[in-house]
mmCIF file of C-alpha atoms in Angstrom:
data_model
loop_
_atom_site.group_PDB
_atom_site.id
_atom_site.type_symbol
_atom_site.label_atom_id
_atom_site.label_comp_id
_atom_site.label_asym_id
_atom_site.label_seq_id
_atom_site.Cartn_x
_atom_site.Cartn_y
_atom_site.Cartn_z
ATOM 1 C CA MET A 3 -64.980 73.307 -59.606
ATOM 2 C CA ASP A 4 -62.939 71.943 -62.493
ATOM 3 C CA ARG A 5 -62.563 68.239 -63.315
ATOM 4 C CA LYS A 6 -59.081 67.945 -61.824
ATOM 5 C CA THR A 7 -60.135 69.358 -58.455
ATOM 6 C CA LEU A 8 -63.271 67.230 -58.452
ATOM 7 C CA GLY A 9 -61.204 64.121 -59.187
ATOM 8 C CA TRP A 10 -58.782 64.867 -56.342
ATOM 9 C CA THR A 11 -61.661 65.579 -53.963
ATOM 10 C CA VAL A 12 -63.493 62.357 -54.804
ATOM 11 C CA GLY A 13 -60.238 60.397 -54.591
ATOM 12 C CA LEU A 14 -59.436 61.879 -51.191
ATOM 13 C CA VAL A 15 -62.916 61.047 -49.875
ATOM 14 C CA VAL A 16 -62.573 57.456 -51.154
ATOM 15 C CA VAL A 17 -59.140 57.035 -49.523
ATOM 16 C CA ILE A 18 -60.323 58.455 -46.186
ATOM 17 C CA THR A 19 -63.466 56.285 -46.223
ATOM 18 C CA ALA A 20 -61.445 53.163 -47.053
ATOM 19 C CA GLY A 21 -59.038 53.981 -44.215
ATOM 20 C CA ILE A 22 -61.871 54.352 -41.729
ATOM 21 C CA ILE A 23 -63.470 51.075 -42.843
ATOM 22 C CA ARG A 24 -60.122 49.276 -42.649
ATOM 23 C CA PHE A 25 -59.492 50.615 -39.127
ATOM 24 C CA VAL A 26 -62.968 49.606 -37.912
ATOM 25 C CA LEU A 27 -62.619 46.075 -39.313
ATOM 26 C CA TRP A 28 -59.109 45.749 -37.836
ATOM 27 C CA ASP A 29 -60.327 46.915 -34.421
ATOM 28 C CA GLU A 30 -63.329 44.563 -34.506
ATOM 29 C CA SER A 31 -61.018 41.681 -35.397
ATOM 30 C CA ARG A 32 -58.789 42.452 -32.407
ATOM 31 C CA THR A 33 -61.814 42.729 -30.120
ATOM 32 C CA SER A 34 -63.185 39.407 -31.371
ATOM 33 C CA GLN A 35 -59.844 37.680 -30.781
ATOM 34 C CA ARG A 36 -59.598 39.148 -27.280
ATOM 35 C CA LEU A 37 -63.122 38.080 -26.353
ATOM 36 C CA THR A 38 -62.480 34.595 -27.728
ATOM 37 C CA GLN A 39 -59.400 34.263 -25.522
ATOM 38 C CA GLU A 40 -61.193 35.625 -22.447
ATOM 39 C CA ALA A 41 -64.177 33.294 -22.856
ATOM 40 C CA GLU A 42 -62.309 30.081 -23.582
ATOM 41 C CA GLY A 43 -64.630 27.110 -23.162
ATOM 42 C CA PHE A 44 -67.752 29.277 -23.247
ATOM 43 C CA THR A 45 -70.452 28.100 -25.645
ATOM 44 C CA ALA A 46 -73.141 30.508 -26.756
ATOM 45 C CA LEU A 47 -76.636 29.128 -27.182
ATOM 46 C CA ALA A 48 -78.987 30.016 -30.000
ATOM 47 C CA THR A 49 -81.750 32.494 -29.267
ATOM 48 C CA GLN A 50 -85.058 30.822 -28.480
ATOM 49 C CA TRP A 51 -88.194 32.247 -30.065
ATOM 50 C CA TYR A 52 -91.671 31.631 -28.678
ATOM 51 C CA ASP A 53 -94.960 31.704 -30.570
ATOM 52 C CA SER A 54 -97.027 32.868 -27.616
ATOM 53 C CA SER A 55 -96.680 34.266 -24.131
ATOM 54 C CA ALA A 56 -97.979 30.950 -22.710
ATOM 55 C CA GLU A 57 -95.048 29.052 -24.230
ATOM 56 C CA GLN A 58 -92.654 31.677 -22.936
ATOM 57 C CA ASN A 59 -94.189 31.442 -19.456
ATOM 58 C CA VAL A 60 -93.818 27.640 -19.450
ATOM 59 C CA ALA A 61 -90.221 27.887 -20.652
ATOM 60 C CA ARG A 62 -89.434 30.233 -17.758
ATOM 61 C CA GLY A 63 -91.052 27.899 -15.245
ATOM 62 C CA GLY A 64 -94.302 29.814 -14.998
ATOM 63 C CA GLU A 65 -97.298 29.094 -12.808
ATOM 64 C CA GLU A 66 -98.273 26.064 -14.902
ATOM 65 C CA LEU A 67 -95.138 24.230 -13.722
ATOM 66 C CA GLN A 68 -94.757 25.488 -10.160
ATOM 67 C CA GLY A 69 -96.205 22.304 -8.624
ATOM 68 C CA LEU A 70 -93.955 20.125 -10.749
ATOM 69 C CA LEU A 71 -90.790 22.008 -9.881
ATOM 70 C CA GLU A 72 -90.986 21.654 -6.111
ATOM 71 C CA PRO A 73 -88.339 19.366 -4.598
ATOM 72 C CA ARG A 74 -89.485 15.894 -3.571
#
């Protein structure tokens, strides 16, 4: 393959790749805008991480809290 053909081939691959990336980013932007409009007033909460299964069990209202959670 001579230099001219190689240059055209690399250029074509770069243009096609850039087009695909541009389309994906454009589509994601549209999806984000749509979801923002559909979920107006919705607030996402940060993910909670637990150090142990006992903490996770308490956070879920596990057996340790069952007596405390009963209605009065």
